[in-house]
PDB file of C-alpha atoms and ligand atoms in Angstrom:
ATOM      1  CA  UNK A 451       0.053  -0.104  -0.076  1.00 55.00           C
ATOM      2  CA  UNK A 452       1.370   3.296  -0.895  1.00 73.00           C
ATOM      3  CA  UNK A 453       0.570   6.167   1.495  1.00 91.00           C
ATOM      4  CA  UNK A 454       1.759   9.905   2.237  1.00 97.00           C
ATOM      5  CA  UNK A 455       4.360   9.995   5.302  1.00 98.00           C
ATOM      6  CA  UNK A 456       2.749  12.255   8.225  1.00 98.00           C
ATOM      7  CA  UNK A 457       3.957  12.361  12.170  1.00 98.00           C
ATOM      8  CA  UNK A 458       1.623  13.965  14.576  1.00 98.00           C
ATOM      9  CA  UNK A 459       3.513  16.525  17.271  1.00 98.00           C
ATOM     10  CA  UNK A 460       2.458  19.122  19.583  1.00 98.00           C
ATOM     11  CA  UNK A 461       4.159  21.971  21.844  1.00 98.00           C
ATOM     12  CA  UNK A 462       2.170  22.595  24.863  1.00 98.00           C
ATOM     13  CA  UNK A 463      -0.792  20.703  23.616  1.00 98.00           C
ATOM     14  CA  UNK A 464      -1.142  23.033  20.524  1.00 98.00           C
ATOM     15  CA  UNK A 465      -1.137  19.917  18.024  1.00 99.00           C
ATOM     16  CA  UNK A 466       0.181  19.567  14.203  1.00 99.00           C
ATOM     17  CA  UNK A 467       0.044  16.942  11.347  1.00 98.00           C
ATOM     18  CA  UNK A 468       3.638  17.187  10.044  1.00 98.00           C
ATOM     19  CA  UNK A 469       4.115  16.325   6.141  1.00 98.00           C
ATOM     20  CA  UNK A 470       7.727  15.760   5.192  1.00 98.00           C
ATOM     21  CA  UNK A 471       7.943  17.040   1.680  1.00 98.00           C
ATOM     22  CA  UNK A 472      11.448  17.867   0.937  1.00 98.00           C
ATOM     23  CA  UNK A 473      10.780  18.771  -3.059  1.00 98.00           C
ATOM     24  CA  UNK A 474       7.238  20.724  -2.163  1.00 97.00           C
ATOM     25  CA  UNK A 475       5.283  18.124  -4.314  1.00 97.00           C
ATOM     26  CA  UNK A 476       2.340  17.665  -2.116  1.00 97.00           C
ATOM     27  CA  UNK A 477      -0.984  19.305  -3.226  1.00 96.00           C
ATOM     28  CA  UNK A 478      -2.170  21.305   0.084  1.00 96.00           C
ATOM     29  CA  UNK A 479      -5.602  22.711  -0.972  1.00 97.00           C
ATOM     30  CA  UNK A 480      -7.555  24.334   1.708  1.00 97.00           C
ATOM     31  CA  UNK A 481     -10.184  21.300   1.578  1.00 97.00           C
ATOM     32  CA  UNK A 482      -7.507  18.666   2.276  1.00 97.00           C
ATOM     33  CA  UNK A 483      -5.838  20.479   5.192  1.00 98.00           C
ATOM     34  CA  UNK A 484      -9.408  21.234   6.725  1.00 98.00           C
ATOM     35  CA  UNK A 485      -9.970  17.203   6.277  1.00 98.00           C
ATOM     36  CA  UNK A 486      -6.686  16.542   7.662  1.00 98.00           C
ATOM     37  CA  UNK A 487      -7.186  18.651  10.839  1.00 98.00           C
ATOM     38  CA  UNK A 488     -10.865  17.588  11.098  1.00 98.00           C
ATOM     39  CA  UNK A 489     -10.927  15.596  14.486  1.00 98.00           C
ATOM     40  CA  UNK A 490     -13.314  13.172  13.210  1.00 97.00           C
ATOM     41  CA  UNK A 491     -13.079  12.520   9.867  1.00 96.00           C
ATOM     42  CA  UNK A 492      -9.489  13.035   9.458  1.00 97.00           C
ATOM     43  CA  UNK A 493      -6.416  12.835  11.381  1.00 98.00           C
ATOM     44  CA  UNK A 494      -7.371  15.992  14.058  1.00 98.00           C
ATOM     45  CA  UNK A 495      -4.727  18.824  14.585  1.00 98.00           C
ATOM     46  CA  UNK A 496      -4.830  22.661  15.167  1.00 99.00           C
ATOM     47  CA  UNK A 497      -2.635  23.158  12.100  1.00 98.00           C
ATOM     48  CA  UNK A 498      -0.471  21.196   9.527  1.00 98.00           C
ATOM     49  CA  UNK A 499       3.282  21.824   9.463  1.00 98.00           C
ATOM     50  CA  UNK A 500       4.862  20.845   6.015  1.00 98.00           C
ATOM     51  CA  UNK A 501       8.842  20.352   5.883  1.00 98.00           C
ATOM     52  CA  UNK A 502       9.863  21.485   2.534  1.00 98.00           C
ATOM     53  CA  UNK A 503      13.612  22.579   1.464  1.00 98.00           C
ATOM     54  CA  UNK A 504      13.749  26.519   1.197  1.00 98.00           C
ATOM     55  CA  UNK A 505      15.685  26.081  -1.815  1.00 97.00           C
ATOM     56  CA  UNK A 506      12.609  23.733  -3.572  1.00 97.00           C
ATOM     57  CA  UNK A 507      10.543  26.556  -3.142  1.00 95.00           C
ATOM     58  CA  UNK A 508      13.343  29.226  -4.038  1.00 95.00           C
ATOM     59  CA  UNK A 509      13.136  30.773  -0.416  1.00 95.00           C
ATOM     60  CA  UNK A 510      16.232  32.645   0.494  1.00 95.00           C
ATOM     61  CA  UNK A 511      17.044  31.778   3.969  1.00 96.00           C
ATOM     62  CA  UNK A 512      19.914  31.017   6.411  1.00 96.00           C
ATOM     63  CA  UNK A 513      18.023  27.970   7.263  1.00 97.00           C
ATOM     64  CA  UNK A 514      17.863  24.752   4.921  1.00 98.00           C
ATOM     65  CA  UNK A 515      14.033  24.054   5.727  1.00 98.00           C
ATOM     66  CA  UNK A 516      10.971  25.837   5.644  1.00 98.00           C
ATOM     67  CA  UNK A 517       7.992  25.496   7.874  1.00 98.00           C
ATOM     68  CA  UNK A 518       5.206  25.756   5.498  1.00 98.00           C
ATOM     69  CA  UNK A 519       2.222  26.640   8.467  1.00 98.00           C
ATOM     70  CA  UNK A 520      -1.298  26.080   7.758  1.00 98.00           C
ATOM     71  CA  UNK A 521      -4.122  26.837  10.151  1.00 98.00           C
ATOM     72  CA  UNK A 522      -6.948  23.847  10.722  1.00 98.00           C
ATOM     73  CA  UNK A 523      -9.472  25.765   8.392  1.00 98.00           C
ATOM     74  CA  UNK A 524      -6.630  25.675   5.625  1.00 98.00           C
ATOM     75  CA  UNK A 525      -5.911  29.494   5.572  1.00 98.00           C
ATOM     76  CA  UNK A 526      -2.169  30.129   5.600  1.00 97.00           C
ATOM     77  CA  UNK A 527      -0.461  32.235   8.557  1.00 97.00           C
ATOM     78  CA  UNK A 528       2.782  33.900   8.552  1.00 97.00           C
ATOM     79  CA  UNK A 529       4.009  32.409  11.658  1.00 97.00           C
ATOM     80  CA  UNK A 530       3.217  29.603  14.431  1.00 98.00           C
ATOM     81  CA  UNK A 531       5.594  29.624  17.540  1.00 98.00           C
ATOM     82  CA  UNK A 532       4.274  26.241  18.703  1.00 98.00           C
ATOM     83  CA  UNK A 533       5.082  24.802  15.345  1.00 98.00           C
ATOM     84  CA  UNK A 534       8.422  25.996  15.012  1.00 98.00           C
ATOM     85  CA  UNK A 535       9.302  24.269  18.564  1.00 98.00           C
ATOM     86  CA  UNK A 536       7.690  20.651  17.081  1.00 98.00           C
ATOM     87  CA  UNK A 537       9.151  21.697  13.564  1.00 98.00           C
ATOM     88  CA  UNK A 538      13.061  21.785  14.751  1.00 98.00           C
ATOM     89  CA  UNK A 539      11.999  18.527  17.236  1.00 98.00           C
ATOM     90  CA  UNK A 540      11.377  16.890  14.051  1.00 98.00           C
ATOM     91  CA  UNK A 541      14.456  18.205  12.117  1.00 98.00           C
ATOM     92  CA  UNK A 542      16.793  17.053  15.011  1.00 98.00           C
ATOM     93  CA  UNK A 543      14.929  13.383  15.914  1.00 98.00           C
ATOM     94  CA  UNK A 544      15.072  12.903  12.137  1.00 98.00           C
ATOM     95  CA  UNK A 545      18.546  13.593  11.733  1.00 98.00           C
ATOM     96  CA  UNK A 546      17.975  16.671   9.347  1.00 98.00           C
ATOM     97  CA  UNK A 547      19.199  19.007  11.900  1.00 98.00           C
ATOM     98  CA  UNK A 548      21.692  18.686  14.697  1.00 97.00           C
ATOM     99  CA  UNK A 549      21.028  19.266  18.135  1.00 98.00           C
ATOM    100  CA  UNK A 550      21.940  22.836  19.385  1.00 98.00           C
ATOM    101  CA  UNK A 551      21.711  25.953  17.165  1.00 98.00           C
ATOM    102  CA  UNK A 552      19.967  26.438  13.751  1.00 98.00           C
ATOM    103  CA  UNK A 553      17.855  28.418  11.663  1.00 98.00           C
ATOM    104  CA  UNK A 554      14.205  27.825  10.627  1.00 98.00           C
ATOM    105  CA  UNK A 555      12.484  29.778   7.704  1.00 98.00           C
ATOM    106  CA  UNK A 556       9.015  30.563   7.989  1.00 98.00           C
ATOM    107  CA  UNK A 557       6.729  33.216   5.991  1.00 98.00           C
ATOM    108  CA  UNK A 558       7.701  35.679   8.748  1.00 97.00           C
ATOM    109  CA  UNK A 559      11.098  35.402   7.897  1.00 98.00           C
ATOM    110  CA  UNK A 560      14.337  33.431   9.587  1.00 98.00           C
ATOM    111  CA  UNK A 561      13.540  32.143  12.747  1.00 98.00           C
ATOM    112  CA  UNK A 562      16.788  30.982  14.926  1.00 98.00           C
ATOM    113  CA  UNK A 563      15.831  28.196  17.521  1.00 98.00           C
ATOM    114  CA  UNK A 564      17.969  26.065  20.103  1.00 98.00           C
ATOM    115  CA  UNK A 565      17.102  22.635  20.224  1.00 98.00           C
ATOM    116  CA  UNK A 566      18.165  21.505  23.838  1.00 98.00           C
ATOM    117  CA  UNK A 567      19.198  18.022  25.445  1.00 97.00           C
ATOM    118  CA  UNK A 568      15.855  17.386  26.690  1.00 96.00           C
ATOM    119  CA  UNK A 569      14.235  18.191  23.318  1.00 95.00           C
ATOM    120  CA  UNK A 570      12.603  21.372  24.503  1.00 97.00           C
ATOM    121  CA  UNK A 571      13.173  24.181  22.266  1.00 98.00           C
ATOM    122  CA  UNK A 572      14.048  27.855  22.436  1.00 98.00           C
ATOM    123  CA  UNK A 573      12.833  30.179  19.496  1.00 98.00           C
ATOM    124  CA  UNK A 574      13.743  33.567  18.594  1.00 98.00           C
ATOM    125  CA  UNK A 575      10.423  35.281  17.831  1.00 98.00           C
ATOM    126  CA  UNK A 576      11.631  38.459  16.306  1.00 98.00           C
ATOM    127  CA  UNK A 577       9.807  41.375  17.290  1.00 97.00           C
ATOM    128  CA  UNK A 578       6.674  41.843  19.235  1.00 98.00           C
ATOM    129  CA  UNK A 579       5.330  45.224  17.986  1.00 97.00           C
ATOM    130  CA  UNK A 580       2.670  47.139  19.618  1.00 97.00           C
ATOM    131  CA  UNK A 581       0.292  48.419  16.598  1.00 97.00           C
ATOM    132  CA  UNK A 582      -2.674  49.595  18.798  1.00 97.00           C
ATOM    133  CA  UNK A 583      -4.215  50.278  22.376  1.00 97.00           C
ATOM    134  CA  UNK A 584      -7.586  50.490  23.773  1.00 94.00           C
ATOM    135  CA  UNK A 585      -8.983  48.116  20.673  1.00 96.00           C
ATOM    136  CA  UNK A 586     -12.377  46.600  21.592  1.00 96.00           C
ATOM    137  CA  UNK A 587     -12.965  42.872  21.714  1.00 97.00           C
ATOM    138  CA  UNK A 588     -16.212  41.370  22.663  1.00 97.00           C
ATOM    139  CA  UNK A 589     -16.316  38.055  24.313  1.00 96.00           C
ATOM    140  CA  UNK A 590     -19.813  37.800  26.552  1.00 95.00           C
ATOM    141  CA  UNK A 591     -18.722  41.756  26.938  1.00 95.00           C
ATOM    142  CA  UNK A 592     -16.646  44.298  25.640  1.00 97.00           C
ATOM    143  CA  UNK A 593     -12.728  44.094  26.618  1.00 97.00           C
ATOM    144  CA  UNK A 594     -10.024  46.341  26.024  1.00 97.00           C
ATOM    145  CA  UNK A 595      -7.148  45.158  23.972  1.00 98.00           C
ATOM    146  CA  UNK A 596      -3.531  45.887  22.786  1.00 98.00           C
ATOM    147  CA  UNK A 597      -2.928  45.110  19.123  1.00 98.00           C
ATOM    148  CA  UNK A 598       0.620  43.194  18.717  1.00 98.00           C
ATOM    149  CA  UNK A 599       2.367  41.974  15.622  1.00 98.00           C
ATOM    150  CA  UNK A 600       4.301  39.035  16.081  1.00 98.00           C
ATOM    151  CA  UNK A 601       4.269  38.502  12.309  1.00 98.00           C
ATOM    152  CA  UNK A 602       0.940  37.460  12.800  1.00 98.00           C
ATOM    153  CA  UNK A 603      -2.088  39.443  14.341  1.00 98.00           C
ATOM    154  CA  UNK A 604      -2.923  39.426  17.766  1.00 98.00           C
ATOM    155  CA  UNK A 605      -5.244  41.411  20.037  1.00 98.00           C
ATOM    156  CA  UNK A 606      -4.378  40.861  23.892  1.00 98.00           C
ATOM    157  CA  UNK A 607      -6.828  41.733  26.663  1.00 98.00           C
ATOM    158  CA  UNK A 608      -5.425  41.903  29.896  1.00 98.00           C
ATOM    159  CA  UNK A 609      -8.153  41.152  32.423  1.00 98.00           C
ATOM    160  CA  UNK A 610      -8.126  42.438  35.973  1.00 94.00           C
ATOM    161  CA  UNK A 611     -11.728  41.822  36.941  1.00 94.00           C
ATOM    162  CA  UNK A 612     -12.543  38.533  35.216  1.00 96.00           C
ATOM    163  CA  UNK A 613     -10.853  35.261  35.768  1.00 98.00           C
ATOM    164  CA  UNK A 614     -10.196  33.770  31.894  1.00 98.00           C
ATOM    165  CA  UNK A 615     -11.282  30.724  33.349  1.00 98.00           C
ATOM    166  CA  UNK A 616     -15.069  32.129  33.058  1.00 97.00           C
ATOM    167  CA  UNK A 617     -14.837  33.401  29.626  1.00 98.00           C
ATOM    168  CA  UNK A 618     -17.256  31.356  27.158  1.00 96.00           C
ATOM    169  CA  UNK A 619     -14.856  31.127  23.866  1.00 97.00           C
ATOM    170  CA  UNK A 620     -16.839  28.629  22.239  1.00 95.00           C
ATOM    171  CA  UNK A 621     -17.841  31.325  19.398  1.00 93.00           C
ATOM    172  CA  UNK A 622     -15.203  33.802  17.662  1.00 94.00           C
ATOM    173  CA  UNK A 623     -15.289  36.895  20.136  1.00 97.00           C
ATOM    174  CA  UNK A 624     -16.489  39.760  18.207  1.00 98.00           C
ATOM    175  CA  UNK A 625     -13.763  42.455  16.947  1.00 98.00           C
ATOM    176  CA  UNK A 626     -13.288  45.461  14.166  1.00 97.00           C
ATOM    177  CA  UNK A 627     -12.616  43.734  10.913  1.00 97.00           C
ATOM    178  CA  UNK A 628     -11.757  46.979   9.635  1.00 97.00           C
ATOM    179  CA  UNK A 629      -8.734  47.219  12.128  1.00 97.00           C
ATOM    180  CA  UNK A 630      -7.985  43.381  11.243  1.00 98.00           C
ATOM    181  CA  UNK A 631      -8.981  42.953   7.705  1.00 97.00           C
ATOM    182  CA  UNK A 632      -7.236  39.297   7.610  1.00 97.00           C
ATOM    183  CA  UNK A 633      -8.748  38.291  10.738  1.00 98.00           C
ATOM    184  CA  UNK A 634      -6.748  38.215  14.552  1.00 98.00           C
ATOM    185  CA  UNK A 635      -5.808  35.878  17.144  1.00 98.00           C
ATOM    186  CA  UNK A 636      -7.616  36.824  20.214  1.00 98.00           C
ATOM    187  CA  UNK A 637      -5.806  36.423  23.912  1.00 98.00           C
ATOM    188  CA  UNK A 638      -7.391  36.892  27.175  1.00 98.00           C
ATOM    189  CA  UNK A 639      -4.856  37.413  29.872  1.00 98.00           C
ATOM    190  CA  UNK A 640      -4.868  37.266  33.963  1.00 98.00           C
ATOM    191  CA  UNK A 641      -1.858  38.552  35.769  1.00 98.00           C
ATOM    192  CA  UNK A 642      -0.534  36.034  38.416  1.00 97.00           C
ATOM    193  CA  UNK A 643       2.192  38.183  39.532  1.00 92.00           C
ATOM    194  CA  UNK A 644       5.691  39.405  39.021  1.00 91.00           C
ATOM    195  CA  UNK A 645       6.789  37.477  35.794  1.00 96.00           C
ATOM    196  CA  UNK A 646       3.884  35.302  35.654  1.00 98.00           C
ATOM    197  CA  UNK A 647       0.737  35.160  33.444  1.00 98.00           C
ATOM    198  CA  UNK A 648      -2.284  32.856  32.711  1.00 98.00           C
ATOM    199  CA  UNK A 649      -3.840  33.108  29.038  1.00 98.00           C
ATOM    200  CA  UNK A 650      -6.472  31.607  27.198  1.00 98.00           C
ATOM    201  CA  UNK A 651      -6.725  31.918  23.165  1.00 98.00           C
ATOM    202  CA  UNK A 652      -9.018  31.919  20.325  1.00 98.00           C
ATOM    203  CA  UNK A 653      -6.951  31.495  17.165  1.00 98.00           C
ATOM    204  CA  UNK A 654      -7.535  32.915  14.072  1.00 98.00           C
ATOM    205  CA  UNK A 655      -8.467  30.142  11.595  1.00 98.00           C
ATOM    206  CA  UNK A 656      -8.617  27.232  14.304  1.00 98.00           C
ATOM    207  CA  UNK A 657     -10.814  28.240  17.470  1.00 98.00           C
ATOM    208  CA  UNK A 658     -10.239  28.222  20.892  1.00 98.00           C
ATOM    209  CA  UNK A 659      -6.679  25.966  21.212  1.00 98.00           C
ATOM    210  CA  UNK A 660      -4.800  24.735  24.557  1.00 98.00           C
ATOM    211  CA  UNK A 661      -1.799  26.945  23.400  1.00 98.00           C
ATOM    212  CA  UNK A 662      -0.456  29.647  20.869  1.00 98.00           C
ATOM    213  CA  UNK A 663       3.069  30.586  20.964  1.00 98.00           C
ATOM    214  CA  UNK A 664       2.943  33.912  18.847  1.00 98.00           C
ATOM    215  CA  UNK A 665      -0.115  34.428  21.321  1.00 98.00           C
ATOM    216  CA  UNK A 666       2.133  34.272  24.685  1.00 98.00           C
ATOM    217  CA  UNK A 667       4.614  36.460  23.013  1.00 98.00           C
ATOM    218  CA  UNK A 668       1.840  38.886  22.215  1.00 98.00           C
ATOM    219  CA  UNK A 669       0.398  38.514  25.769  1.00 98.00           C
ATOM    220  CA  UNK A 670       3.847  39.278  27.581  1.00 98.00           C
ATOM    221  CA  UNK A 671       4.416  42.201  25.238  1.00 98.00           C
ATOM    222  CA  UNK A 672       1.327  43.528  25.945  1.00 98.00           C
ATOM    223  CA  UNK A 673       1.377  43.107  29.544  1.00 97.00           C
ATOM    224  CA  UNK A 674       4.366  44.856  29.833  1.00 97.00           C
ATOM    225  CA  UNK A 675       3.461  47.972  27.593  1.00 97.00           C
ATOM    226  CA  UNK A 676       0.631  48.377  30.080  1.00 97.00           C
ATOM    227  CA  UNK A 677       3.101  48.320  32.828  1.00 96.00           C
ATOM    228  CA  UNK A 678       4.979  50.654  31.162  1.00 96.00           C
ATOM    229  CA  UNK A 679       8.112  48.745  30.268  1.00 93.00           C
ATOM    230  CA  UNK A 680       9.042  46.768  27.131  1.00 90.00           C
ATOM    231  CA  UNK A 681      11.337  44.452  28.258  1.00 94.00           C
ATOM    232  CA  UNK A 682      11.314  41.410  30.413  1.00 94.00           C
ATOM    233  CA  UNK A 683      10.706  37.721  31.229  1.00 98.00           C
ATOM    234  CA  UNK A 684       7.512  35.954  32.117  1.00 98.00           C
ATOM    235  CA  UNK A 685       5.918  32.316  32.166  1.00 98.00           C
ATOM    236  CA  UNK A 686       2.776  32.228  30.583  1.00 98.00           C
ATOM    237  CA  UNK A 687       0.184  29.365  31.981  1.00 98.00           C
ATOM    238  CA  UNK A 688      -1.997  28.289  28.840  1.00 98.00           C
ATOM    239  CA  UNK A 689      -4.448  25.244  29.502  1.00 98.00           C
ATOM    240  CA  UNK A 690      -1.729  22.976  27.563  1.00 98.00           C
ATOM    241  CA  UNK A 691       0.743  23.784  29.842  1.00 98.00           C
ATOM    242  CA  UNK A 692       3.602  26.607  30.491  1.00 98.00           C
ATOM    243  CA  UNK A 693       6.323  28.350  28.138  1.00 98.00           C
ATOM    244  CA  UNK A 694       8.688  30.720  29.131  1.00 98.00           C
ATOM    245  CA  UNK A 695       8.870  34.027  26.938  1.00 98.00           C
ATOM    246  CA  UNK A 696      11.406  36.955  26.986  1.00 98.00           C
ATOM    247  CA  UNK A 697      10.684  40.375  25.227  1.00 97.00           C
ATOM    248  CA  UNK A 698      12.950  43.275  24.389  1.00 96.00           C
ATOM    249  CA  UNK A 699      13.291  46.185  22.036  1.00 92.00           C
ATOM    250  CA  UNK A 700      12.862  44.683  18.490  1.00 92.00           C
ATOM    251  CA  UNK A 701      13.105  40.841  19.787  1.00 97.00           C
ATOM    252  CA  UNK A 702      11.463  37.985  21.860  1.00 98.00           C
ATOM    253  CA  UNK A 703      12.337  34.381  22.438  1.00 98.00           C
ATOM    254  CA  UNK A 704       9.554  31.499  23.847  1.00 98.00           C
ATOM    255  CA  UNK A 705      10.973  28.559  25.071  1.00 98.00           C
ATOM    256  CA  UNK A 706       8.682  25.255  25.843  1.00 98.00           C
ATOM    257  CA  UNK A 707       8.280  21.513  25.246  1.00 98.00           C
ATOM    258  CA  UNK A 708       7.817  19.954  22.125  1.00 98.00           C
ATOM    259  CA  UNK A 709       6.597  16.337  21.539  1.00 98.00           C
ATOM    260  CA  UNK A 710       6.572  14.125  18.464  1.00 98.00           C
ATOM    261  CA  UNK A 711       3.736  11.757  19.429  1.00 98.00           C
ATOM    262  CA  UNK A 712       3.506   9.242  16.287  1.00 98.00           C
ATOM    263  CA  UNK A 713       4.357   8.677  12.780  1.00 98.00           C
ATOM    264  CA  UNK A 714       2.587   6.881   9.975  1.00 98.00           C
ATOM    265  CA  UNK A 715       0.696   6.848   6.626  1.00 98.00           C
ATOM    266  CA  UNK A 716      -2.093   8.677   5.147  1.00 97.00           C
ATOM    267  CA  UNK A 717      -4.177   6.289   2.796  1.00 96.00           C
ATOM    268  CA  UNK A 718      -3.411   7.356  -0.842  1.00 95.00           C
ATOM    269  CA  UNK A 719      -7.155   7.241  -1.750  1.00 95.00           C
ATOM    270  CA  UNK A 720      -8.373   9.235   1.272  1.00 96.00           C
ATOM    271  CA  UNK A 721      -5.591  12.182   0.365  1.00 96.00           C
ATOM    272  CA  UNK A 722      -7.351  11.690  -3.420  1.00 94.00           C
ATOM    273  CA  UNK A 723     -10.720  12.095  -2.308  1.00 94.00           C
ATOM    274  CA  UNK A 724     -10.178  14.916   0.485  1.00 94.00           C
ATOM    275  CA  UNK A 725      -8.268  17.118  -2.039  1.00 83.00           C
ATOM    276  CA  UNK A 726     -11.274  18.058  -4.226  1.00 74.00           C
TER     277      UNK A 726
HETATM  278  N1  API B1488      -3.491  30.535  14.177  1.00 68.57           N
HETATM  279  C1  API B1488      -2.606  31.639  13.958  1.00 68.57           C
HETATM  280  C2  API B1488      -1.229  30.731  13.476  1.00 68.57           C
HETATM  281  C3  API B1488      -0.775  29.706  14.374  1.00 68.57           C
HETATM  282  C4  API B1488      -0.364  30.138  15.733  1.00 68.57           C
HETATM  283  C5  API B1488      -0.098  29.565  16.896  1.00 68.57           C
HETATM  284  N2  API B1488      -0.660  27.778  16.777  1.00 68.57           N
HETATM  285  C6  API B1488       1.218  29.565  17.386  1.00 68.57           C
HETATM  286  O1  API B1488       1.988  28.573  18.153  1.00 68.57           O
HETATM  287  O2  API B1488       1.889  30.963  17.420  1.00 68.57           O
HETATM  288  C7  API B1488      -2.493  32.958  12.791  1.00 68.57           C
HETATM  289  O3  API B1488      -3.561  32.599  12.076  1.00 68.57           O
HETATM  290  O4  API B1488      -1.973  33.786  12.829  1.00 68.57           O
END
């Protein structure tokens, strides 16, 4: 039996289907990605990471491998922080990169990574830029958010009078589509004390996820901005676990675990039918 190789992995329970495709030959239609990510009809995931040689797509990069990230609805996003951790772990586990420091190419640009001996990963996430303040989002009631660009768009609401656990995020919170014409990832944050946040997230193109790497960087940048600073470190507790984030002027890092759970083959006939 033929079949398309896949792996399943996650970073703090933000889970992905990985598709080794060095030459970039797989036809990743939106319908096929959505079917793959469907938790009943397909493999189930928050997103897909295609592993393709940067040169095969003529992408200029310091890195040999390009992370072609897709959201569960099939849409393309510029960057996925938890995805880069899992991607980097896969490269080291499969012998395509050496443990330690190397660069991963992404749509948001090159991202330096360090794969540590315990297989946790630190990612250089680039700048987390505050692009707006007092931007309204409605999740049951209106909240005021800080817009942050981490390569992809985020709107972070830091809540002092509401426990994020009490929010109903089953539906897409409402936001101004004129401010975010390409959609936006929505984070809701409580401060737990010095250098510690708790967060929930409703991701663009996915829905509520158990973690969002770019979202945790946006959350720390927004919380620091509201506190009148732009440099520091914080842990962020998300439903899927805990990550460590640092932000400074023009740079940020994300550190956390990355797991490869399974590997196998997608049935050729299923793949053909899912693509239409
Ligand atoms: N849904 C996001 C992309 C995935 C981000 C998240 N999974 C991460 O770990 O950064 C977007 O449309 O911008």
